[in-house]
């Protein structure tokens, strides 16, 4: 059965209490002061900022301090791969991945799952299989792992790196490809059936500009959309160095995929180099994502240069000692809309989605304050994601809380950009450190994933 049909989307908007809603339409969240961390700043733009994480580094305090402070999405670097999660057939091992998921949940971060089906990092036993036996083993793997993590994953890289490099536009030859050309859609259908709440992505490298490989992926996504194969997003790994620089049509390429009706995400960003040149490249990539409304977030492939799979190329945002590099400043500045510390990027013609100078609503009645909350629900059989927008009233907030009552049978499994008082029944969700301040008339968003059926959630908002 087509799992798409089970995935009904209902947008329910409930205006809530307590606030004098100004009637001034603002298009974006903004706070009085520019955000000071990558995750907070991205959140103000309705996006996430993530990093790859290695479980064995979580006990390193420099590493963890930066992780907890800067990022609101994590991707296990190796811990969810086939060799890690199913070391022998039908025997699953989730210890390392669970450490990362648990840490993320403690911190209110979301998780990108990486990767369910890939030709690389397969366990040895897979080498002995082919044909139907391999196809079934792959589908069982997808089903088991996606089911185990059901409700905890924002997006899965369902299939990774399935196309050949170069000009052929062909699929990559691999044991999985040799089970039949439909292996990719079979994997996506299995993933949707197992975890209908996760966004399902195709992820690849050397697809960052328009070329034969990205054209082939584009054609596949177009075909999937036309036939109802469940796909929600395309990941662009974005591993760059002098031999493989940021393509000049990077943004245009993201946009053409977005125009197919999928989200796009920058999934493994690293750019070899140093100093201003490296910083400018990071700025370009960040701005490209901001300029594409369906670019939902950016993940860098590690925290410090020394954490990188290409450590000698110093391709990340923090040096080996955990200090912020020029590249970090460039990314944060771009996320903050060119504010506040250095000259704005020399890109005056491209529309910036941020609008820091837009007039704030007139404030005829300072002190009436308050806030309002609206919710939109993505419901599927057995679970839902709620996205809640908190809009400040006629004066700025310094903190806010949203109360709502979940129907029986609904339990929150995961929340982001908010702290929660409970996981079922009457729940109070309060701001985290970086999103308590909302300028008058502006908004911020948070969300949670839950089991059960949302029904009509009625949030009420209170602000200080
Ligand atoms: O190669 C860069 C990335 C390309 N896209 C897919 C990603 O999954 C991939 O990540 C890298 C990890 O960053 C490396 O950490 O994937 C590599 C393997 O294909 C990872 O390297 C492996 C080493 O090859 C193993 O020897 C090592 O045991 O990391 C393992 C765990 O440290």
Coordinates of N, CA and C in Angstrom, one line a residue, residues 48-219:
X48 N 18.0 24.8 10.9 CA 18.8 24.2 11.9 C 20.3 24.4 11.5
X49 N 21.2 24.3 12.5 CA 22.6 24.2 12.2 C 23.1 23.0 12.9
X50 N 23.7 22.0 12.2 CA 24.0 20.7 12.7 C 25.5 20.4 12.5
X51 N 25.9 19.3 13.2 CA 27.2 18.8 13.0 C 27.2 17.2 13.0
X52 N 28.2 16.6 12.4 CA 28.4 15.2 12.6 C 29.1 15.0 13.9
X53 N 28.7 14.0 14.6 CA 29.1 13.7 16.0 C 29.6 12.2 16.0
X54 N 30.8 12.0 16.7 CA 31.3 10.7 16.9 C 31.0 10.4 18.4
X55 N 30.4 9.2 18.7 CA 30.0 8.9 20.0 C 31.2 8.9 21.0
X56 N 32.3 8.4 20.5 CA 33.5 8.3 21.4 C 34.1 9.6 21.8
X57 N 33.7 10.7 21.2 CA 34.2 12.0 21.5 C 33.3 12.7 22.5
X58 N 32.1 12.1 22.8 CA 31.2 12.9 23.7 C 31.8 13.1 25.1
X59 N 32.8 12.3 25.5 CA 33.4 12.5 26.8 C 34.5 13.6 26.8
X60 N 34.8 14.1 25.6 CA 35.8 15.1 25.5 C 35.1 16.5 25.8
X61 N 35.5 17.1 26.9 CA 34.8 18.3 27.3 C 34.8 19.5 26.4
X62 N 35.9 19.7 25.7 CA 36.0 20.8 24.7 C 35.0 20.5 23.6
X63 N 35.0 19.3 23.2 CA 34.1 18.9 22.1 C 32.6 19.0 22.5
X64 N 32.3 18.5 23.7 CA 30.9 18.6 24.1 C 30.4 20.0 24.4
X65 N 31.4 20.8 24.9 CA 31.0 22.2 25.2 C 30.6 22.9 23.9
X66 N 31.4 22.7 22.9 CA 31.0 23.4 21.6 C 29.8 22.8 21.0
X67 N 29.7 21.4 21.1 CA 28.5 20.8 20.6 C 27.2 21.3 21.2
X68 N 27.2 21.4 22.6 CA 26.0 21.8 23.3 C 25.7 23.3 23.0
X69 N 26.7 24.1 22.9 CA 26.5 25.5 22.7 C 26.1 25.9 21.3
X70 N 26.6 25.3 20.3 CA 26.5 25.8 18.9 C 25.5 25.1 18.1
X71 N 25.1 23.9 18.3 CA 24.4 23.1 17.3 C 23.0 22.7 17.8
X72 N 22.1 22.6 16.9 CA 20.8 22.0 17.3 C 20.3 20.9 16.4
X73 N 21.2 20.3 15.7 CA 21.0 19.1 14.9 C 22.3 18.2 14.9
X74 N 22.1 16.9 15.1 CA 23.4 16.1 15.0 C 23.1 15.0 14.0
X75 N 24.2 14.6 13.4 CA 24.3 13.4 12.5 C 25.3 12.4 13.1
X76 N 25.0 11.2 13.5 CA 26.0 10.3 13.9 C 26.9 10.1 12.7
X77 N 28.3 10.3 12.9 CA 29.2 10.2 11.7 C 29.3 8.8 11.2
X78 N 29.3 7.8 12.0 CA 29.5 6.4 11.6 C 28.5 5.5 12.3
X79 N 27.9 5.9 13.4 CA 27.3 5.0 14.3 C 26.0 4.4 13.8
X80 N 25.3 5.0 12.8 CA 24.1 4.4 12.3 C 24.3 3.7 11.0
X81 N 25.5 3.6 10.6 CA 25.8 2.9 9.3 C 25.5 1.4 9.4
X82 N 25.4 0.7 8.3 CA 25.0 -0.7 8.3 C 26.0 -1.6 9.1
X83 N 27.3 -1.3 9.0 CA 28.3 -2.1 9.7 C 28.2 -1.9 11.2
X84 N 27.8 -0.7 11.6 CA 27.7 -0.5 13.0 C 26.4 -1.0 13.6
X85 N 25.3 -1.0 12.9 CA 24.0 -1.3 13.5 C 23.5 -2.7 13.3
X86 N 24.1 -3.4 12.3 CA 23.8 -4.8 12.0 C 25.0 -5.6 11.7
X87 N 25.9 -5.8 12.8 CA 27.2 -6.4 12.5 C 27.1 -7.9 12.1
X88 N 26.1 -8.6 12.5 CA 25.8 -9.9 11.9 C 24.3 -9.9 11.6
X89 N 24.0 -10.7 10.7 CA 22.6 -10.6 10.1 C 21.6 -10.8 11.1
X90 N 20.6 -9.9 11.1 CA 19.5 -9.9 12.0 C 19.9 -9.7 13.5
X91 N 21.1 -9.3 13.8 CA 21.5 -9.0 15.1 C 21.9 -7.6 15.2
X92 N 21.2 -6.8 15.9 CA 21.3 -5.3 15.8 C 22.1 -4.8 17.0
X93 N 22.8 -3.7 16.8 CA 23.6 -3.1 17.8 C 23.5 -1.6 17.7
X94 N 22.9 -1.1 18.8 CA 22.6 0.4 18.7 C 23.3 1.2 19.8
X95 N 24.2 0.6 20.5 CA 24.8 1.3 21.7 C 25.4 2.6 21.4
X96 N 26.3 2.7 20.4 CA 26.9 4.0 20.1 C 26.0 5.0 19.5
X97 N 25.1 4.5 18.6 CA 24.1 5.5 18.1 C 23.2 6.0 19.2
X98 N 22.8 5.1 20.1 CA 21.9 5.5 21.2 C 22.6 6.6 22.1
X99 N 23.9 6.5 22.3 CA 24.5 7.5 23.1 C 24.4 8.9 22.4
X100 N 24.5 8.9 21.1 CA 24.3 10.2 20.4 C 22.9 10.7 20.5
X101 N 22.0 9.8 20.2 CA 20.5 10.2 20.2 C 20.2 10.7 21.6
X102 N 20.6 10.0 22.7 CA 20.3 10.4 24.0 C 20.8 11.7 24.3
X103 N 22.1 12.0 24.0 CA 22.7 13.3 24.2 C 21.9 14.4 23.5
X104 N 21.5 14.1 22.2 CA 20.8 15.1 21.4 C 19.5 15.4 22.1
X105 N 18.8 14.3 22.6 CA 17.5 14.6 23.2 C 17.6 15.4 24.5
X106 N 18.6 15.1 25.3 CA 18.9 15.8 26.5 C 19.0 17.3 26.2
X107 N 19.6 17.6 25.0 CA 20.0 19.0 24.7 C 18.9 19.6 23.8
X108 N 17.8 18.9 23.5 CA 16.8 19.5 22.7 C 17.2 19.7 21.2
X109 N 18.2 18.8 20.8 CA 18.6 18.8 19.5 C 17.9 17.7 18.7
X110 N 17.8 17.9 17.4 CA 17.2 16.8 16.6 C 18.4 16.0 15.9
X111 N 18.0 14.9 15.3 CA 18.9 13.9 14.8 C 18.6 13.7 13.3
X112 N 19.7 13.8 12.5 CA 19.6 13.3 11.1 C 20.2 11.9 11.1
X113 N 19.4 10.9 10.6 CA 19.9 9.6 10.6 C 20.7 9.3 9.3
X114 N 21.8 8.7 9.5 CA 22.8 8.5 8.4 C 23.5 7.1 8.5
X115 N 23.4 6.2 7.6 CA 22.5 6.2 6.4 C 22.0 4.8 6.3
X116 N 20.8 4.6 5.8 CA 20.2 3.3 5.9 C 20.7 2.4 4.8
X117 N 20.8 2.8 3.6 CA 21.3 1.9 2.5 C 22.4 2.6 1.7
X118 N 23.6 2.0 1.7 CA 24.8 2.6 1.1 C 25.7 1.4 0.7
X119 N 26.4 1.7 -0.4 CA 27.3 0.6 -0.9 C 28.5 0.5 0.0
X120 N 28.8 1.5 0.8 CA 30.1 1.5 1.6 C 29.7 1.2 3.1
X121 N 30.8 0.9 3.8 CA 30.6 0.5 5.2 C 29.5 -0.5 5.5
X122 N 29.5 -1.5 4.7 CA 28.6 -2.6 4.9 C 29.3 -3.6 5.8
X123 N 28.5 -4.3 6.6 CA 29.1 -5.4 7.4 C 29.6 -6.6 6.4
X124 N 30.5 -7.3 6.9 CA 31.1 -8.4 6.1 C 30.1 -9.4 5.5
X125 N 29.1 -9.7 6.4 CA 28.2 -10.8 5.9 C 27.4 -10.4 4.7
X126 N 27.3 -9.1 4.4 CA 26.5 -8.7 3.3 C 27.3 -9.1 2.0
X127 N 28.6 -9.2 2.1 CA 29.4 -9.6 0.9 C 29.0 -11.0 0.3
X128 N 28.4 -11.8 1.2 CA 28.1 -13.2 0.8 C 26.7 -13.2 0.1
X129 N 26.0 -12.1 0.1 CA 24.6 -12.1 -0.5 C 24.6 -11.4 -1.8
X130 N 23.6 -11.8 -2.6 CA 23.3 -11.1 -3.8 C 21.8 -11.4 -4.1
X131 N 21.3 -10.8 -5.2 CA 20.0 -11.0 -5.7 C 18.9 -10.8 -4.6
X132 N 17.9 -11.7 -4.6 CA 16.8 -11.5 -3.7 C 17.2 -11.6 -2.3
X133 N 18.2 -12.4 -2.0 CA 18.6 -12.5 -0.5 C 19.2 -11.2 -0.1
X134 N 20.0 -10.5 -0.9 CA 20.6 -9.2 -0.6 C 19.5 -8.1 -0.5
X135 N 18.6 -8.2 -1.5 CA 17.5 -7.2 -1.5 C 16.7 -7.3 -0.2
X136 N 16.4 -8.5 0.2 CA 15.6 -8.7 1.4 C 16.3 -8.3 2.6
X137 N 17.6 -8.6 2.6 CA 18.5 -8.2 3.8 C 18.5 -6.7 3.9
X138 N 18.6 -6.0 2.8 CA 18.7 -4.5 2.8 C 17.3 -4.0 3.3
X139 N 16.2 -4.5 2.8 CA 14.9 -4.0 3.2 C 14.7 -4.3 4.7
X140 N 15.1 -5.5 5.1 CA 15.0 -5.8 6.5 C 15.8 -4.8 7.4
X141 N 17.0 -4.5 6.9 CA 17.8 -3.5 7.6 C 17.1 -2.2 7.7
X142 N 16.6 -1.7 6.6 CA 15.9 -0.4 6.6 C 14.8 -0.4 7.6
X143 N 14.0 -1.5 7.5 CA 12.8 -1.6 8.3 C 13.1 -1.6 9.8
X144 N 14.1 -2.5 10.1 CA 14.5 -2.7 11.6 C 15.0 -1.4 12.2
X145 N 16.0 -0.8 11.5 CA 16.6 0.4 12.0 C 15.7 1.6 12.1
X146 N 14.9 1.8 11.0 CA 14.0 2.9 11.0 C 12.9 2.7 12.1
X147 N 12.5 1.5 12.3 CA 11.5 1.2 13.3 C 12.1 1.4 14.7
X148 N 13.3 1.0 14.9 CA 13.9 1.1 16.2 C 14.0 2.6 16.6
X149 N 14.3 3.5 15.6 CA 14.5 4.9 15.9 C 13.2 5.7 15.6
X150 N 12.1 5.0 15.4 CA 10.9 5.7 15.0 C 10.6 6.8 16.0
X151 N 10.2 8.0 15.5 CA 9.9 9.1 16.4 C 11.1 9.9 16.9
X152 N 12.3 9.4 16.6 CA 13.5 10.1 17.1 C 14.3 10.8 16.0
X153 N 13.9 10.6 14.8 CA 14.8 11.0 13.7 C 14.0 12.1 12.9
X154 N 14.7 13.3 12.7 CA 14.1 14.3 11.9 C 14.1 13.9 10.4
X155 N 15.2 13.5 10.0 CA 15.3 13.1 8.6 C 16.3 11.9 8.4
X156 N 16.0 11.0 7.6 CA 16.9 9.8 7.3 C 17.6 10.0 5.9
X157 N 18.9 9.8 5.9 CA 19.5 9.6 4.6 C 19.1 8.1 4.3
X158 N 18.1 7.9 3.5 CA 17.6 6.6 3.2 C 18.6 5.9 2.3
X159 N 19.0 6.6 1.3 CA 19.9 6.0 0.3 C 21.0 7.1 0.1
X160 N 22.3 6.6 0.2 CA 23.5 7.4 0.1 C 24.3 7.1 -1.1
X161 N 24.7 8.0 -1.9 CA 25.7 7.9 -2.9 C 25.4 6.8 -3.9
X162 N 24.3 6.8 -4.5 CA 23.9 5.7 -5.4 C 24.2 6.0 -6.9
X163 N 24.7 7.2 -7.2 CA 25.0 7.5 -8.6 C 26.5 7.6 -8.9
X164 N 26.8 7.3 -10.1 CA 28.3 7.3 -10.5 C 28.8 8.7 -10.7
X165 N 30.1 8.9 -10.4 CA 30.7 10.1 -10.7 C 30.9 10.2 -12.2
X166 N 31.3 11.4 -12.7 CA 31.6 11.6 -14.1 C 30.4 11.9 -14.9
X167 N 30.5 11.7 -16.2 CA 29.6 12.2 -17.2 C 28.5 11.2 -17.6
X168 N 28.5 10.0 -17.0 CA 27.6 9.0 -17.5 C 26.2 9.2 -17.1
X169 N 26.0 9.8 -16.0 CA 24.6 10.0 -15.4 C 24.0 8.6 -15.0
X170 N 24.8 7.6 -14.9 CA 24.3 6.3 -14.5 C 24.3 6.1 -13.0
X171 N 23.6 5.0 -12.7 CA 23.7 4.6 -11.3 C 25.2 4.1 -11.0
X172 N 25.6 4.2 -9.8 CA 26.9 3.6 -9.4 C 26.7 2.1 -9.4
X173 N 27.7 1.4 -10.0 CA 27.6 -0.1 -9.8 C 27.9 -0.5 -8.4
X174 N 27.0 -1.3 -7.8 CA 27.2 -1.8 -6.5 C 26.5 -3.1 -6.3
X175 N 26.7 -3.7 -5.2 CA 25.9 -5.0 -4.9 C 24.4 -4.6 -4.8
X176 N 24.1 -3.5 -4.2 CA 22.7 -3.1 -4.1 C 22.1 -2.8 -5.4
X177 N 22.8 -2.1 -6.3 CA 22.3 -1.7 -7.6 C 22.1 -3.0 -8.4
X178 N 22.9 -4.0 -8.2 CA 22.8 -5.3 -8.9 C 21.6 -6.1 -8.5
X179 N 20.9 -5.7 -7.4 CA 19.6 -6.4 -7.0 C 18.5 -5.8 -7.9
X180 N 18.7 -4.8 -8.7 CA 17.6 -4.3 -9.6 C 17.5 -2.8 -9.4
X181 N 17.2 -2.1 -10.5 CA 17.2 -0.6 -10.5 C 16.2 0.0 -9.5
X182 N 15.2 -0.8 -9.1 CA 14.2 -0.3 -8.2 C 14.6 -0.4 -6.7
X183 N 15.9 -0.7 -6.4 CA 16.3 -0.9 -5.0 C 16.1 0.4 -4.3
X184 N 16.3 1.6 -4.9 CA 16.2 2.9 -4.2 C 14.8 3.1 -3.8
X185 N 13.9 3.0 -4.7 CA 12.5 3.3 -4.3 C 12.0 2.2 -3.3
X186 N 12.4 1.0 -3.4 CA 12.0 0.0 -2.4 C 12.5 0.4 -1.0
X187 N 13.7 0.9 -1.0 CA 14.3 1.4 0.3 C 13.4 2.5 0.9
X188 N 13.1 3.5 0.0 CA 12.3 4.6 0.5 C 10.9 4.2 1.0
X189 N 10.3 3.2 0.3 CA 9.0 2.8 0.7 C 9.1 2.1 2.1
X190 N 10.1 1.3 2.2 CA 10.3 0.6 3.5 C 10.5 1.6 4.6
X191 N 11.3 2.6 4.4 CA 11.5 3.6 5.4 C 10.3 4.3 5.8
X192 N 9.5 4.7 4.8 CA 8.2 5.4 5.1 C 7.3 4.6 5.9
X193 N 7.2 3.3 5.6 CA 6.3 2.4 6.3 C 6.8 2.3 7.8
X194 N 8.1 2.3 8.0 CA 8.6 2.0 9.3 C 8.6 3.3 10.2
X195 N 8.8 4.5 9.6 CA 8.8 5.7 10.4 C 8.2 6.8 9.6
X196 N 6.9 6.9 9.6 CA 6.2 7.9 8.7 C 6.4 9.3 9.1
X197 N 7.0 9.5 10.3 CA 7.2 10.9 10.7 C 8.6 11.5 10.3
X198 N 9.5 10.6 9.8 CA 10.8 11.1 9.5 C 10.8 11.6 8.0
X199 N 11.5 12.7 7.8 CA 11.7 13.1 6.4 C 12.7 12.1 5.7
X200 N 12.4 11.7 4.5 CA 13.2 10.7 3.8 C 14.0 11.4 2.7
X201 N 15.4 11.3 2.9 CA 16.3 12.0 1.9 C 17.1 11.1 1.1
X202 N 17.4 11.5 -0.1 CA 18.5 11.0 -0.9 C 19.7 11.9 -0.7
X203 N 20.9 11.3 -0.5 CA 22.0 12.1 -0.1 C 23.2 11.7 -1.0
X204 N 23.9 12.7 -1.5 CA 25.1 12.4 -2.4 C 26.1 13.5 -2.4
X205 N 27.3 13.2 -3.0 CA 28.3 14.2 -3.2 C 28.6 14.5 -4.7
X206 N 29.3 15.5 -5.0 CA 29.5 15.9 -6.4 C 28.2 16.1 -7.1
X207 N 27.2 16.5 -6.3 CA 25.9 16.9 -6.9 C 25.6 18.3 -6.5
X208 N 26.6 19.0 -6.1 CA 26.4 20.3 -5.5 C 26.2 21.4 -6.6
X209 N 26.6 21.2 -7.8 CA 26.3 22.1 -8.9 C 25.6 21.3 -10.0
X210 N 25.2 22.0 -11.0 CA 24.5 21.3 -12.1 C 25.5 20.5 -13.0
X211 N 25.4 19.2 -13.0 CA 26.4 18.4 -13.8 C 25.6 17.1 -14.1
X212 N 26.3 16.2 -14.8 CA 25.7 15.0 -15.2 C 25.1 14.2 -14.0
X213 N 25.9 14.2 -12.9 CA 25.5 13.4 -11.8 C 24.3 14.0 -11.1
X214 N 24.3 15.3 -10.9 CA 23.2 15.9 -10.2 C 21.9 15.9 -11.2
X215 N 22.2 16.0 -12.5 CA 21.0 15.9 -13.4 C 20.4 14.5 -13.3
X216 N 21.2 13.5 -13.1 CA 20.6 12.1 -13.0 C 19.8 12.0 -11.7
X217 N 20.3 12.6 -10.6 CA 19.6 12.6 -9.3 C 18.3 13.4 -9.5
X218 N 18.4 14.5 -10.1 CA 17.2 15.3 -10.4 C 16.2 14.5 -11.1
X219 N 16.6 13.8 -12.1 CA 15.6 13.0 -12.9 C 14.9 12.0 -12.0

